[in-house]
Short mmCIF file of C-alpha atoms in Angstrom, two decimals:
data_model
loop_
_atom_site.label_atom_id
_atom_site.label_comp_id
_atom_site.label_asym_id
_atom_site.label_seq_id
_atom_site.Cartn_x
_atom_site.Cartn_y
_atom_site.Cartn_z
CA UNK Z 297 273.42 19.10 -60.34
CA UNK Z 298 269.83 19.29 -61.41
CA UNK Z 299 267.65 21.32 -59.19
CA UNK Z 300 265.21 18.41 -58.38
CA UNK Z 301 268.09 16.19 -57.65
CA UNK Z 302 269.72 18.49 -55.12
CA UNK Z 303 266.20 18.57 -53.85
CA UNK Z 304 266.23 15.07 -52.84
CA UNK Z 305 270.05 15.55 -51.84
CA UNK Z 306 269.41 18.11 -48.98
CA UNK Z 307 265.73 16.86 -47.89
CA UNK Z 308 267.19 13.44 -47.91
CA UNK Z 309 269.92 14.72 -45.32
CA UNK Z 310 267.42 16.31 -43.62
CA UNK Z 311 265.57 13.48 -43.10
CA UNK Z 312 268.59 10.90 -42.25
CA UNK Z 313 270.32 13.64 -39.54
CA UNK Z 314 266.61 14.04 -37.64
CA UNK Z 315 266.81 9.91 -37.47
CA UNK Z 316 270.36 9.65 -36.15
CA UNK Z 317 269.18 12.38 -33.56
CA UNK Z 318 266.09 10.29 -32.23
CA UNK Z 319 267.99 7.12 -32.65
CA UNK Z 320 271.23 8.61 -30.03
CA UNK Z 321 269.33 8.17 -27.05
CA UNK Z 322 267.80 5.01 -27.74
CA UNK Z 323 271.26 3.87 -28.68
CA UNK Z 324 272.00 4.71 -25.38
CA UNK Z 325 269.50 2.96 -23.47
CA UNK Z 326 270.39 -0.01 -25.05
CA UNK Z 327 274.12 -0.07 -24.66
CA UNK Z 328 273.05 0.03 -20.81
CA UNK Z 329 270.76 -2.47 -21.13
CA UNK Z 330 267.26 -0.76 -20.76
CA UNK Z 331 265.62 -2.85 -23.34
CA UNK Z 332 264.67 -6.46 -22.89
CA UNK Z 333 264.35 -7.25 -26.44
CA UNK Z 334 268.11 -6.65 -27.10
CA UNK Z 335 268.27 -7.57 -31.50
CA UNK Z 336 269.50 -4.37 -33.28
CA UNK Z 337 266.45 -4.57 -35.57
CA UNK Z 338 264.09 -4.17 -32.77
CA UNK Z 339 266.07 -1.04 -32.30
CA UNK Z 340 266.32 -0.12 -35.13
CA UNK Z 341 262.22 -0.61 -36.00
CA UNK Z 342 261.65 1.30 -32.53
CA UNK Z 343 263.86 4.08 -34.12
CA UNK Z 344 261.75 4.58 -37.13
CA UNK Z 345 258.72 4.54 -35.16
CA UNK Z 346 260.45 7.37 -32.67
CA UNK Z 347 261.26 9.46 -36.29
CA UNK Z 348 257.54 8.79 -36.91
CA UNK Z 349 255.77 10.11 -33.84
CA UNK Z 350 257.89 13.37 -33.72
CA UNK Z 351 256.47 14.02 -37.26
CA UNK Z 352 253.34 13.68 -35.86
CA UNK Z 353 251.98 10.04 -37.47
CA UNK Z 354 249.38 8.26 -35.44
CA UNK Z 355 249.83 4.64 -34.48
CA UNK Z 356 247.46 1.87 -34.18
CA UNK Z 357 248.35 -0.09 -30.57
CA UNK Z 358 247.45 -3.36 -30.06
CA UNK Z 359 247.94 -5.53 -26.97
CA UNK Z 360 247.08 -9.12 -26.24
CA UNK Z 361 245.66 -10.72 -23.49
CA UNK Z 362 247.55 -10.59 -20.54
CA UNK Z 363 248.65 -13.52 -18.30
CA UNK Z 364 246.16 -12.19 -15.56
CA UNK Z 365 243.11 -12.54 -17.79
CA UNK Z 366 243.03 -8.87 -18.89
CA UNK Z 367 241.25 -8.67 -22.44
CA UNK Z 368 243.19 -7.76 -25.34
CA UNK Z 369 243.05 -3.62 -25.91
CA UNK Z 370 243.93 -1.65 -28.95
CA UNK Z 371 244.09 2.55 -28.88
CA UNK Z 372 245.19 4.85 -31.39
CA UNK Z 373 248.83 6.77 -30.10
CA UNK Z 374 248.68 10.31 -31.55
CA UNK Z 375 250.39 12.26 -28.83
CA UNK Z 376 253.75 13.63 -30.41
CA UNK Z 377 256.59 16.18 -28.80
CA UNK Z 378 255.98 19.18 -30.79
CA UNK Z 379 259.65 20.77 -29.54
CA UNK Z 380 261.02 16.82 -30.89
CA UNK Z 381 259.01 18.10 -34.11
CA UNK Z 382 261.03 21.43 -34.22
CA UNK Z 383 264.46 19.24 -35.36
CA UNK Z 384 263.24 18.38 -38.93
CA UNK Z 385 261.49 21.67 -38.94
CA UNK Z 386 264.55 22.98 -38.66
CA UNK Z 387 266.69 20.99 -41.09
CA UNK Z 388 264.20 21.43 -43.48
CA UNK Z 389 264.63 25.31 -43.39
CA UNK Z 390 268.45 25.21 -43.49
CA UNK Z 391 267.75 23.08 -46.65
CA UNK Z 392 265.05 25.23 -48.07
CA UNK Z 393 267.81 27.97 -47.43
CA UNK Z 394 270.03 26.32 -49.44
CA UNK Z 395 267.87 25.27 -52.19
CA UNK Z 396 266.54 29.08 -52.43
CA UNK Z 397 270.54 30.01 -53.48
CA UNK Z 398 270.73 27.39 -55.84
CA UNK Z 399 267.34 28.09 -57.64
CA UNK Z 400 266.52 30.96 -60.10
CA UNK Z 401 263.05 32.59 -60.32
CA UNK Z 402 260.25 30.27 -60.85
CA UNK Z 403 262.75 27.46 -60.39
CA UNK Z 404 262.25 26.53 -57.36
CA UNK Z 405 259.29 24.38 -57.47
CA UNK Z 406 261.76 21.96 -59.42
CA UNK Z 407 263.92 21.30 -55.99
CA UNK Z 408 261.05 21.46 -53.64
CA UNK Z 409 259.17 18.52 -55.85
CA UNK Z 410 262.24 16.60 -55.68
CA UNK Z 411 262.29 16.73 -51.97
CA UNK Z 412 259.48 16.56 -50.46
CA UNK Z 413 258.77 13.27 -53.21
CA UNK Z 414 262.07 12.24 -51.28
CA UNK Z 415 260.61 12.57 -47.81
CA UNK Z 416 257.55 10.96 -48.71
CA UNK Z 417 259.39 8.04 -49.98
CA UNK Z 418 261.26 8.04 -46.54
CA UNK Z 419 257.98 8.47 -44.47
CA UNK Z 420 256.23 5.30 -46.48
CA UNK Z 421 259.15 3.25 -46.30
CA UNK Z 422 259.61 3.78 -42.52
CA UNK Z 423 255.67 3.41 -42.10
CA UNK Z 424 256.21 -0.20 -44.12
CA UNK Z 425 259.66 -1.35 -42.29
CA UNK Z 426 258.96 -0.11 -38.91
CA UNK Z 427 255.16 -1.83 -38.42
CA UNK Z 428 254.51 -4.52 -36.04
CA UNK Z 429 251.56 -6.98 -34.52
CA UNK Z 430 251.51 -4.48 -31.70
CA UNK Z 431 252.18 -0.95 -33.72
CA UNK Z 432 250.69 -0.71 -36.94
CA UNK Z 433 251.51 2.48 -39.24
CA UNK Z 434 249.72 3.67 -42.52
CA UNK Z 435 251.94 3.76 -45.04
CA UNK Z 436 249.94 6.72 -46.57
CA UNK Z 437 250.16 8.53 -43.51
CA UNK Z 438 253.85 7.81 -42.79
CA UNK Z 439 254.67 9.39 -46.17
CA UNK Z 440 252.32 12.50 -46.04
CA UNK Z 441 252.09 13.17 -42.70
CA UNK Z 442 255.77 14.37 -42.52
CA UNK Z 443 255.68 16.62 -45.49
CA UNK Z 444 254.05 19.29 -42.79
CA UNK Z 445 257.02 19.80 -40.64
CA UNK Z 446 259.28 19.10 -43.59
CA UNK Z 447 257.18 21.02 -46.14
CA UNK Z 448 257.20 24.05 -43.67
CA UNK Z 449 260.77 24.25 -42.45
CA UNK Z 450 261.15 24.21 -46.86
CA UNK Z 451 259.13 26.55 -47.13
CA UNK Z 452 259.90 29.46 -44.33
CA UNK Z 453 263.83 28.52 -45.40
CA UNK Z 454 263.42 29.72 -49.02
CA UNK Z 455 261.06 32.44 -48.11
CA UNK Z 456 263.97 34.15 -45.76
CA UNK Z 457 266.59 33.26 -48.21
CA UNK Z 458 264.86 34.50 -51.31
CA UNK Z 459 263.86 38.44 -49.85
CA UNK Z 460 260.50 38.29 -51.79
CA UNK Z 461 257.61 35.21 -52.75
CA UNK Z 462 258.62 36.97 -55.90
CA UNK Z 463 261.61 35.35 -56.21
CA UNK Z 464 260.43 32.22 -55.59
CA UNK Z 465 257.55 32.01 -57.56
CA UNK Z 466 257.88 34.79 -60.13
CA UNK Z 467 254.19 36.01 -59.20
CA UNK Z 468 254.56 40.10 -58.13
CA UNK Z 469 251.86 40.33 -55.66
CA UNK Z 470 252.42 43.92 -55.14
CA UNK Z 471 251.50 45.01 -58.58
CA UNK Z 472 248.43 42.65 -58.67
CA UNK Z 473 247.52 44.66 -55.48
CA UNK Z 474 248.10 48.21 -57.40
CA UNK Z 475 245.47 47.03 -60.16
CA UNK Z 476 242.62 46.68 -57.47
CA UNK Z 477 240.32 49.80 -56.53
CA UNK Z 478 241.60 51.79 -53.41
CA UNK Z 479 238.30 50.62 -51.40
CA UNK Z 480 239.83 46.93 -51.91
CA UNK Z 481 243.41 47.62 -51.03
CA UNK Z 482 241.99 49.41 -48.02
CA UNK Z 483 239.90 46.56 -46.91
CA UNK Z 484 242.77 44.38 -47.93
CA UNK Z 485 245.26 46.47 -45.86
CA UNK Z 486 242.31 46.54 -42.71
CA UNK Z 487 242.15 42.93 -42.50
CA UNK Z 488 245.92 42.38 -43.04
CA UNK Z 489 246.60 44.05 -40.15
CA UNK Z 490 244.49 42.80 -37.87
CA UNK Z 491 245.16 39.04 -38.93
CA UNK Z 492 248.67 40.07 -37.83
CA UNK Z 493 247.40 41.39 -34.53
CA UNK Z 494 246.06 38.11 -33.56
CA UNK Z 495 249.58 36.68 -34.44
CA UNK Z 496 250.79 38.69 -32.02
CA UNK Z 497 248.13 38.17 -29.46
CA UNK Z 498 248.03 34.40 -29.75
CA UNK Z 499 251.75 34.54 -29.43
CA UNK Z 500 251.76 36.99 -26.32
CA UNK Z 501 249.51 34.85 -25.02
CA UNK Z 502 251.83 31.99 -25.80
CA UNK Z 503 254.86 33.81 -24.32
CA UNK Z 504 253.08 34.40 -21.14
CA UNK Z 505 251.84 31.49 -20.78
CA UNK Z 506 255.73 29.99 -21.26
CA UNK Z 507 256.68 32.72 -18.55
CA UNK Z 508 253.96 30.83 -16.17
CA UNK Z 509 254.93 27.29 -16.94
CA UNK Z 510 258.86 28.61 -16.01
CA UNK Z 511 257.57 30.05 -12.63
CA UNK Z 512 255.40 27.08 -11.64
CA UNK Z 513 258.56 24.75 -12.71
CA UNK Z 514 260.44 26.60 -10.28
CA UNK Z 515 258.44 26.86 -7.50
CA UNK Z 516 257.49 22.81 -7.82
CA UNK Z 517 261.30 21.80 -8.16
CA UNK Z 518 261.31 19.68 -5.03
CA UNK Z 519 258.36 17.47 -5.82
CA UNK Z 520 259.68 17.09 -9.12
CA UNK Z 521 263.72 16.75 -8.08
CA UNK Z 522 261.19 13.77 -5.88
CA UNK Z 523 259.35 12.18 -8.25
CA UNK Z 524 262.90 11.86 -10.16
CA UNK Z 525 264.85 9.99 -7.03
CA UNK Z 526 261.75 7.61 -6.83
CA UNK Z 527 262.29 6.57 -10.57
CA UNK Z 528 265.87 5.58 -9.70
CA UNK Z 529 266.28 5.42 -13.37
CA UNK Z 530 270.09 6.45 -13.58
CA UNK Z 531 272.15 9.15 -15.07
CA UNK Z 532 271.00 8.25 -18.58
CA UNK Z 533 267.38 7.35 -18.00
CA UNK Z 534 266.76 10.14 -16.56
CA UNK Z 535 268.84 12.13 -19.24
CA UNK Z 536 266.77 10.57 -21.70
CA UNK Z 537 263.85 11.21 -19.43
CA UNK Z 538 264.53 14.55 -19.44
CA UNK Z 539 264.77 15.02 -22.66
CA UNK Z 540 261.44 13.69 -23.79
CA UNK Z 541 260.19 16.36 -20.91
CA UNK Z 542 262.11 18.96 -22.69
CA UNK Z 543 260.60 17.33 -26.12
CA UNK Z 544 257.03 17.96 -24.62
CA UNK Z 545 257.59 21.34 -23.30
CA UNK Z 546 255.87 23.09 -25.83
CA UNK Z 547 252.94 20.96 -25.66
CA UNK Z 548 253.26 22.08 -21.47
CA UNK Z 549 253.01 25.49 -22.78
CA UNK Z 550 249.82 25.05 -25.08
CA UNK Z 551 248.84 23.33 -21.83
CA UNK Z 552 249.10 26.61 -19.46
CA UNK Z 553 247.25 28.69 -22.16
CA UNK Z 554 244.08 26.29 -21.84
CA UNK Z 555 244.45 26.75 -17.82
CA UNK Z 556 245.25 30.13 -18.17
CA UNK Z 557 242.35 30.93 -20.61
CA UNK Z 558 239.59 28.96 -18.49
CA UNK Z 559 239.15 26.52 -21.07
CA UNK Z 560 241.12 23.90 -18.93
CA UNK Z 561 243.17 20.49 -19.81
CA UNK Z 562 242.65 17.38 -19.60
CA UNK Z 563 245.09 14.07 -18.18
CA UNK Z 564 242.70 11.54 -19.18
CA UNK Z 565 239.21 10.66 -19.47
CA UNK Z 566 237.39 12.05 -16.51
CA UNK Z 567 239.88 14.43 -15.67
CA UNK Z 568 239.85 18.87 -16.02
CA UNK Z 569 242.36 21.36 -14.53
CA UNK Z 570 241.59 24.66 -14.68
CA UNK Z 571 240.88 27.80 -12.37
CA UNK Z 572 237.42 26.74 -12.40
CA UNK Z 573 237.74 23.17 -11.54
CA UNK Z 574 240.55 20.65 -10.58
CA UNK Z 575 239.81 16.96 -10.95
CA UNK Z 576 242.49 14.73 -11.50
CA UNK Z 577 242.61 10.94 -11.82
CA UNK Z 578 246.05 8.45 -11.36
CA UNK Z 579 248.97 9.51 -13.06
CA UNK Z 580 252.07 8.50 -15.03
CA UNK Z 581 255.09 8.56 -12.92
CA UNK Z 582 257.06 11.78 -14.98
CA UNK Z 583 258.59 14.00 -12.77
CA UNK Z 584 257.37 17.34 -14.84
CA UNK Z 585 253.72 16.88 -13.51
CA UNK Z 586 254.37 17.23 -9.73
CA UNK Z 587 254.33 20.80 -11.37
CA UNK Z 588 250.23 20.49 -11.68
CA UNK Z 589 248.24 23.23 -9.97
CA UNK Z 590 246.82 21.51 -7.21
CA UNK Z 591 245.10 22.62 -3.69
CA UNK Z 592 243.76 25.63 -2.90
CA UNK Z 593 243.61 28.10 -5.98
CA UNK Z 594 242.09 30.77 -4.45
CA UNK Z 595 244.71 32.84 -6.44
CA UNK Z 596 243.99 31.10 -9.89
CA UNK Z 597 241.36 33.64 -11.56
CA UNK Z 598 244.15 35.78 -11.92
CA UNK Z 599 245.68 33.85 -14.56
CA UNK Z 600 242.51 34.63 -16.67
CA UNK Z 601 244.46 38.01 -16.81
CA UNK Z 602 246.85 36.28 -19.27
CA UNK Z 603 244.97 36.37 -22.43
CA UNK Z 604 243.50 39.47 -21.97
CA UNK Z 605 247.13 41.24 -21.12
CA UNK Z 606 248.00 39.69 -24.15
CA UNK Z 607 244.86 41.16 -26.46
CA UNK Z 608 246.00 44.55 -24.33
CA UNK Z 609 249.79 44.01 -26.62
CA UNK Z 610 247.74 43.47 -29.84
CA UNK Z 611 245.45 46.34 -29.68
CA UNK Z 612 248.64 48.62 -28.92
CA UNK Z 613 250.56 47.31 -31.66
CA UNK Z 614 247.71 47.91 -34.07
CA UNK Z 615 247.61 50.98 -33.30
CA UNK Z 616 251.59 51.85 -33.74
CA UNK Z 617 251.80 49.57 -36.98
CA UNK Z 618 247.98 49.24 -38.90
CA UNK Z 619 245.73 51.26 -40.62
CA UNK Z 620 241.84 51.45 -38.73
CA UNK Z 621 240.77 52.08 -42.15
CA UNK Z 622 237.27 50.79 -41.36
CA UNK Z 623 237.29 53.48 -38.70
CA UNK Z 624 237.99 56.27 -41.56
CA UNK Z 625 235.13 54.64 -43.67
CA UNK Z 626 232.63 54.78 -40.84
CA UNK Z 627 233.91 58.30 -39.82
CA UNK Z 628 232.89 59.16 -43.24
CA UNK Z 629 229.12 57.71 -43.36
CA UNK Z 630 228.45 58.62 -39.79
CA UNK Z 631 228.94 61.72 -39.06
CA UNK Z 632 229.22 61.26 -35.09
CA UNK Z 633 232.73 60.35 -33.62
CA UNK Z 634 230.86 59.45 -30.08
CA UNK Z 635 229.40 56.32 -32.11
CA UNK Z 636 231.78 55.46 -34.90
CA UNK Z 637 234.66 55.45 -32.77
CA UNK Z 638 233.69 52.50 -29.66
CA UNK Z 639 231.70 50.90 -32.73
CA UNK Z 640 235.03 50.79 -34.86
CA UNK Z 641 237.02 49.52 -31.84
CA UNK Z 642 234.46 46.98 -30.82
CA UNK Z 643 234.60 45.54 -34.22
CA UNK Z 644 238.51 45.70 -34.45
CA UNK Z 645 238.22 44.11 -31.02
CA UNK Z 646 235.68 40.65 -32.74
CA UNK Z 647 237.93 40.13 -35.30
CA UNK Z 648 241.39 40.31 -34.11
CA UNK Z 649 239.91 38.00 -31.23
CA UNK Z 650 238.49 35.55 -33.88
CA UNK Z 651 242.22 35.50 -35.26
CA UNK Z 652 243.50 34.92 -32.08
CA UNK Z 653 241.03 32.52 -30.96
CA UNK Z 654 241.34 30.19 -34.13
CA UNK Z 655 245.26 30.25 -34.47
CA UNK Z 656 244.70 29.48 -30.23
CA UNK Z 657 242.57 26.56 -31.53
CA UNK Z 658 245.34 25.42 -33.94
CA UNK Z 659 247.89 25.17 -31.28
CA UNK Z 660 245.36 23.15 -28.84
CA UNK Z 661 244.53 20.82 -31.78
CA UNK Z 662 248.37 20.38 -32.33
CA UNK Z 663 248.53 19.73 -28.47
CA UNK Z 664 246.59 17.37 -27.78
CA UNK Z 665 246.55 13.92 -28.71
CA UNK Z 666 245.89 10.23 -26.86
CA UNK Z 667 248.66 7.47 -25.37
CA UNK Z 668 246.39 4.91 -26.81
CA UNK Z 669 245.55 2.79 -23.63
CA UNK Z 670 243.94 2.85 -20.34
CA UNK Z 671 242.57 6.26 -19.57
CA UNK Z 672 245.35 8.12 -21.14
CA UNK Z 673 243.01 8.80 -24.22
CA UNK Z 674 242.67 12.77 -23.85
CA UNK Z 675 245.51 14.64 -23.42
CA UNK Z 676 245.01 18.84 -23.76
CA UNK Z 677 242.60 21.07 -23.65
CA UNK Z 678 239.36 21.24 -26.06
CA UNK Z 679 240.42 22.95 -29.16
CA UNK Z 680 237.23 24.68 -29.65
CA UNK Z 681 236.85 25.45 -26.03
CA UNK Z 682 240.50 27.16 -25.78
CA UNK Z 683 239.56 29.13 -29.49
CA UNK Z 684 236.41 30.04 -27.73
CA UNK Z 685 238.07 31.51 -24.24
CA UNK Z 686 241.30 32.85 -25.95
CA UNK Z 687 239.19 34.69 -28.42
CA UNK Z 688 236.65 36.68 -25.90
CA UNK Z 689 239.38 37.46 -23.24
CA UNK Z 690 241.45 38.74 -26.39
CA UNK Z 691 239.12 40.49 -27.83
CA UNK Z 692 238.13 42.06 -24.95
CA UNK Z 693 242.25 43.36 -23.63
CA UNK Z 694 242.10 44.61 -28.13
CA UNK Z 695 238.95 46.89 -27.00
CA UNK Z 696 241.39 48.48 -24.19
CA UNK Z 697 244.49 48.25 -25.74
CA UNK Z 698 243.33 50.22 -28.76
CA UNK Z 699 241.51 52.84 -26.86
CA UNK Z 700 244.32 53.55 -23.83
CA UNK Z 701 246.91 53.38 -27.03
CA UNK Z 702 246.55 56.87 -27.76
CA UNK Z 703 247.14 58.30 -24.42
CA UNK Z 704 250.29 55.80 -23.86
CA UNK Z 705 251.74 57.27 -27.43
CA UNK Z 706 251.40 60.96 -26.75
CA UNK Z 707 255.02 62.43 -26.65
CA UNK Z 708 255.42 64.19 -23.28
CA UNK Z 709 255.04 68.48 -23.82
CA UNK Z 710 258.56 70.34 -23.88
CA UNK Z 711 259.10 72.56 -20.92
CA UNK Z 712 258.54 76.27 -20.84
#
């Protein structure tokens, strides 16, 4: 078939597997009766807006006045799972896999305009079809909005399918390189490498910070095995309970970095957890946040250890896989290794830190988001705060990573 149609084919797929999956459970909670509002289009509308939110689109809430006298409200709901999100980030890439084997050099742009005109076309229509009085949707933004987690899982999918960008897009970025002067492929090289030392010092940091969130899990499981009996919401509301928790976990995780950083979280206006300060308002009744560091922390500063072990893994892995070239050019204008050397590593130190910081930022601004009502309009830490924190205590483990690197890599002397 035509490359743009199978485009639309597999996207298309994509799209319709990621509904059934967010439309099981709800399925589920209304075979056993835990709606009110029991018409198979109200399902089937609450559905659509479930395949919204995990794509990210924000929602306009409105509700009336109540009964009591309480005023009508209206919020904006832009909180979304981002492990939910991972499910049509994933079809996507088995489809941009496939596409990538079907497509021949500077082809592919035909299938990936095919489907991602297709997913837009799903997004608007489910935007349009899935809007209430209460939940309003953008059309616009229900048809671009999911392109990112679509467009991305395309994307990466084709990328590891194809070997080479050349492949896909014809365009040999290695011999455009070779045509620049050496001082630019150095500087290219310098700042390539360090970009990809904050990768791996945002996710270290990341990875840590999961390793926390595990431990803290563990060590809370009563209260939360608690808070799960007082719900009494049976075997499959709290299976479907559990897996909106799981759904969020990621966002938990972004979570721990701000606490771990310094930068802090919020749970709602007024509210900050952190080593620093703990001030929490009412909650929502899910069993995951009887996990919350509460009490005495006398013990919490070490967890500002976390970013800064992770800077420690980035500085050591620039030195075992990138080139200091900016250290060789300073070596050769300043004759004086007692200065160009801690200036060079300071340096290396600011802008793998930056990297760090602002990819740290990213994942905070992905984070956090609002419920829409009450005081549940603030949920996550500060994106530029967490950039801010993450990037110093970063920086700062790069500065001693790099310079105890040497002495960790130096191959043990053969005996006499």
């Amino acid at each position: 078939m035509p490359l743009w149609l199978q485009g639309t084919f597999e996207l298309g797929q994509a799209a319709v597997l990621s509904a059934l999956l967010v439309l099981l459970p709800l399925i589920g909670v209304w075979f056993a009766n835990g709606f009110t509002d029991r018409d198979f289009t109200s399902l089937a509308r609450l559905g659509g807006q479930a395949w919204l939110l995990i794509h990210g689109v924000p929602m306009s809430l409105s509700f009336p006045a109540g009964e009591l006298g309480e005023a009508p409200a209206s919020g904006l709901l832009s909180f979304f799972p981002l492990g939910l999100t991972l499910i049509p980030f994933f079809l996507s890439w088995r489809a941009g896999r496939r596409l990538a084997r079907a497509s021949y050099t500077d082809q592919l742009w035909q299938a990936v305009l095919g489907a991602l005109g297709t997913y837009a076309l799903i997004g608007a229509a489910a935007a349009y079809f899935c809007s209430t009085e209460g939940v309003r949707i953008s059309v616009t933004a229900g048809a671009l909005v999911p392109l990112i987690a679509a467009g991305a899982g395309l994307i990466v999918g084709a990328r590891i399918e194809a070997g080479s960008w050349v492949r896909l897009i014809g365009m040999d970025l290695t011999d455009w390189i070779a045509r620049t002067s050496q001082h630019s492929r150095w500087a290219g090289s310098y700042m390539w490498a360090a970009m990809r030392a904050g990768a791996v010092g945002t996710l270290a940091a990341l990875g840590l910070s999961a390793v926390l969130l595990v431990v803290a899990l563990a060590m809370n499981w009563a209260e939360i095995a608690s808070v799960y009996e007082r719900l009494d919401a049976g075997a499959l509301g709290g299976a479907v309970l559990t897996v909106v928790e799981l759904g969020l976990m990621p966002n938990f995780v972004v979570w721990t970095l701000g606490w771990a950083s310094g930068a802090g979280f919020s749970l709602g206006t007024g509210s900050m957890i952190s080593p620093l300060e703990t001030t929490v308002g009412p909650l929502p009744a899910l069993p995951v946040l009887a996990a919350l560091p509460v009490g005495n922390m006398e013990y919490g500063y070490a967890a500002l250890l976390i970013p800064v072990m992770a800077g420690i893994l980035a500085g050591w892995w620039f030195l075992r896989e990138g080139e200091n070239h900016f250290d060789e050019w300073l070596s050769i204008k300043i004759r004086a290794r007692w200065f160009t050397a801690p200036v060079s590593t300071l340096v290396l130190g600011v802008i793998v830190g930056l990297v760090s910081g602002v990819l740290a930022a990213g994942a905070a601004w992905l984070a956090l988001g609002s419920l829409g009502i009450g005081r549940f309009v603030s949920l996550g830490p500060n994106p530029l705060c967490l950039g801010l924190w993450v990037a110093a205590e970063v920086g700062i483990g790069v500065v001693i990573g790099y310079a105890v690197g040497p002495w960790l890599e130096r191959e043990p002397k053969p005996d006499a």
